[in-house]
Amino acid sequence: MGRYTGPTEKLSRREGVELFLKGERLLNGKSGLERRPTPPGQHGAARRRQPSTYGVQLREKQRAKRYYGVRERQFRRYVREASRQREGLMGDHLLRLLERRLDNVVYRLGLATTRAQARQYVNHGHVMVDGGRVDIPSFQVKAGQTVALRTDSPVEPAVRDAVELVASVPGWLQADVDALQGKVLRLPDRSEIATPVNEQLIVEFYSRV
């Protein structure tokens, strides 16, 4: 199945939380979730029965996938990798893997207004890691590495517009907005990951399938 190309605000309405998929429009206070808080579809506003435990876990998994823009097969790989960690909580490891994706780091640094835009920048070779071009959005950035926009990139004006909209950068990252680059200081703590999901429900979902 290919990537989703439909209305992005519909995904936020389906999950019932803001997934931050609209970038500048959302930063300007224009949220589709506020205008139409009900799920999409003809019967979205109708009263629905209480979801089952499985249904709640499924929605949480779908919410995380859509938030990070990851497909099912890729998401399963992250779950398997997180399950191999011997220390700490599996859910915390899962979120750290998702946060360390290069496209997410570009977004968190404020070099793009959405993860989709950040993924496009990476795919088209506009992003450098430690001075070398990396065009794989799922690339796992390590502590100590530097992420920067390519110096001759034609998207520089759009990136400079994006950094002006950034309110703050997570504590595990350090941004240099003038140089359009940033550094990964360390792995993120769970308290620093502003993701609207309950990762324990995702772990429970995959433990039963």
C-alpha positions as MATLAB code, in Angstrom:
seq = 'MGRYTGPTEKLSRREGVELFLKGERLLNGKSGLERRPTPPGQHGAARRRQPSTYGVQLREKQRAKRYYGVRERQFRRYVREASRQREGLMGDHLLRLLERRLDNVVYRLGLATTRAQARQYVNHGHVMVDGGRVDIPSFQVKAGQTVALRTDSPVEPAVRDAVELVASVPGWLQADVDALQGKVLRLPDRSEIATPVNEQLIVEFYSRV';
ca = [
       0.000    0.000    0.000;
       1.389    3.439   -0.956;
       1.636    6.509    1.178;
      -1.481    8.441    2.149;
      -2.187   11.376   -0.183;
      -5.638   12.427    1.051;
      -6.698   15.287    3.362;
      -4.297   15.332    6.299;
      -6.633   17.029    8.776;
      -8.998   14.087    8.338;
      -6.382   11.865    9.999;
      -6.299   14.084   13.089;
     -10.093   14.011   13.254;
     -10.094   10.228   12.941;
      -7.642    9.836   15.832;
      -9.264   12.518   17.975;
      -5.988   14.382   18.649;
      -3.925   16.939   16.782;
      -1.239   15.070   14.826;
       0.492   18.262   13.628;
       0.254   17.340    9.960;
      -0.569   20.785    8.537;
       2.490   22.768    9.560;
       2.202   26.536    9.099;
      -1.586   26.416    8.904;
      -1.737   24.827   12.358;
       0.841   27.216   13.809;
      -1.394   30.065   12.683;
      -4.234   28.656   14.780;
      -6.247   27.075   11.958;
      -6.884   23.550   13.182;
      -9.397   21.358   11.417;
      -9.807   19.402   14.638;
     -11.220   22.468   16.383;
     -13.617   23.279   13.550;
     -14.896   19.711   13.169;
     -13.974   17.600   16.197;
     -16.052   14.599   15.116;
     -14.552   11.652   13.184;
     -14.770   11.905    9.375;
     -17.459   10.145    7.381;
     -21.218   10.270    6.992;
     -21.822    8.904   10.484;
     -18.892   10.586   12.207;
     -21.098   12.701   14.443;
     -23.310    9.781   15.425;
     -22.999    8.329   18.889;
     -20.848    5.216   18.779;
     -20.572    2.290   21.138;
     -17.680    2.006   23.570;
     -14.645    0.533   21.775;
     -13.218   -2.791   22.900;
      -9.799   -3.108   24.533;
      -8.421   -4.269   21.205;
     -10.024   -1.280   19.481;
      -8.412    1.171   21.909;
      -4.998   -0.440   21.405;
      -5.429   -0.426   17.625;
      -6.304    3.268   17.555;
      -3.233    4.081   19.656;
      -1.019    2.199   17.224;
      -2.601    3.943   14.232;
      -2.189    7.293   15.957;
       1.552    6.738   16.448;
       2.013    5.577   12.837;
       0.261    8.641   11.454;
       2.021   11.018   13.822;
       5.454    9.881   12.623;
       4.408    9.067    9.053;
       5.530    5.444    9.257;
       4.017    2.486    7.429;
       2.924   -0.738    9.109;
       5.865   -2.930    8.094;
       8.360   -0.297    9.191;
       6.510    0.263   12.441;
       6.626   -3.464   13.202;
      10.393   -3.415   12.737;
      10.674   -0.649   15.319;
       8.542   -2.675   17.718;
      10.757   -5.750   17.250;
      13.911   -3.712   17.763;
      12.483   -2.101   20.900;
      11.556   -5.535   22.284;
      15.194   -6.665   22.044;
      16.357   -4.028   24.532;
      17.056   -5.622   27.890;
      16.994   -2.521   30.057;
      14.196    0.002   30.419;
      10.634   -0.023   29.150;
       9.873   -1.312   25.670;
       7.504    1.583   24.997;
      10.210    4.131   25.829;
      12.648    2.414   23.473;
      10.018    2.420   20.724;
       9.463    6.172   20.991;
      13.206    6.840   21.067;
      13.647    4.914   17.829;
      10.889    6.945   16.199;
      12.277   10.225   17.526;
      15.769    9.453   16.211;
      14.560    9.111   12.628;
      16.342   11.706   10.519;
      13.110   13.198    9.185;
      11.813   13.615   12.726;
      15.062   15.233   13.909;
      14.896   17.704   11.002;
      11.325   18.512   12.044;
      12.147   18.795   15.757;
      14.999   21.188   14.956;
      12.485   23.429   13.196;
      14.022   23.059    9.732;
      10.636   21.946    8.375;
       7.036   22.753    9.313;
       5.863   19.117    9.086;
       7.447   15.683    9.129;
       6.212   15.151    5.586;
       8.137   18.218    4.476;
      11.208   17.077    6.413;
      10.971   13.646    4.773;
      10.860   15.287    1.354;
      13.957   17.357    2.138;
      15.821   14.196    3.160;
      14.631   12.190    0.150;
      15.795   14.923   -2.242;
      19.268   15.125   -0.706;
      18.973   18.513    0.999;
      20.064   17.244    4.435;
      23.584   16.495    5.666;
      24.643   14.415    8.671;
      28.172   15.113    9.912;
      28.963   16.722    6.569;
      27.770   13.826    4.416;
      24.522   13.688    2.477;
      21.941   11.236    3.799;
      18.770   10.655    1.769;
      17.150    7.986    3.964;
      14.383    9.435    6.205;
      14.527    6.433    8.572;
      18.265    6.932    9.218;
      18.870    6.665   12.964;
      20.702    9.760   14.168;
      23.112    9.143   17.047;
      24.153   11.276   19.978;
      26.879   13.707   18.966;
      25.937   13.872   15.292;
      25.209   17.150   13.516;
      22.265   17.590   11.129;
      22.368   20.503    8.700;
      20.803   21.821    5.533;
      23.059   21.489    2.489;
      24.784   24.822    1.887;
      23.682   25.136   -1.753;
      20.182   23.815   -1.205;
      17.417   25.559   -3.191;
      14.982   25.029   -0.293;
      16.934   27.353    2.029;
      14.325   30.176    1.844;
      11.561   27.756    2.884;
      13.728   26.405    5.717;
      14.464   29.921    6.995;
      10.734   30.637    6.979;
      10.195   27.441    8.981;
      12.739   28.231   11.719;
      11.035   31.571   12.351;
       7.904   29.681   13.394;
       9.638   27.420   15.927;
       8.704   28.130   19.529;
      11.216   25.758   21.161;
      13.493   22.787   20.507;
      13.530   19.660   22.726;
      16.283   19.537   25.332;
      18.020   16.581   23.715;
      18.689   18.693   20.620;
      20.643   21.903   20.086;
      19.651   24.157   17.197;
      21.642   26.834   15.393;
      18.977   28.692   13.446;
      21.428   31.041   11.718;
      23.499   28.170   10.334;
      20.374   26.057    9.696;
      21.771   23.111   11.581;
      21.509   21.307   14.893;
      23.181   18.698   17.033;
      21.888   15.623   18.840;
      23.174   16.087   22.391;
      21.892   12.776   23.759;
      19.062   10.287   23.507;
      15.695   11.766   24.499;
      14.013   11.029   27.812;
      10.349   10.056   27.703;
       9.408   13.333   29.369;
      10.955   15.202   26.418;
       8.983   13.338   23.752;
       5.840   15.346   23.040;
       3.942   12.550   21.327;
       0.154   12.252   21.908;
       0.195    8.472   22.366;
       0.129    5.945   25.179;
       3.017    3.697   24.182;
       2.027    0.996   26.675;
      -1.175    0.364   24.725;
       0.929   -0.125   21.586;
       3.118   -2.648   23.379;
       0.009   -4.499   24.554;
      -1.388   -4.482   21.003;
       1.666   -6.154   19.529;
       1.949   -8.613   22.398;
      -1.361  -10.171   21.335;
      -1.004  -10.241   17.534;
];
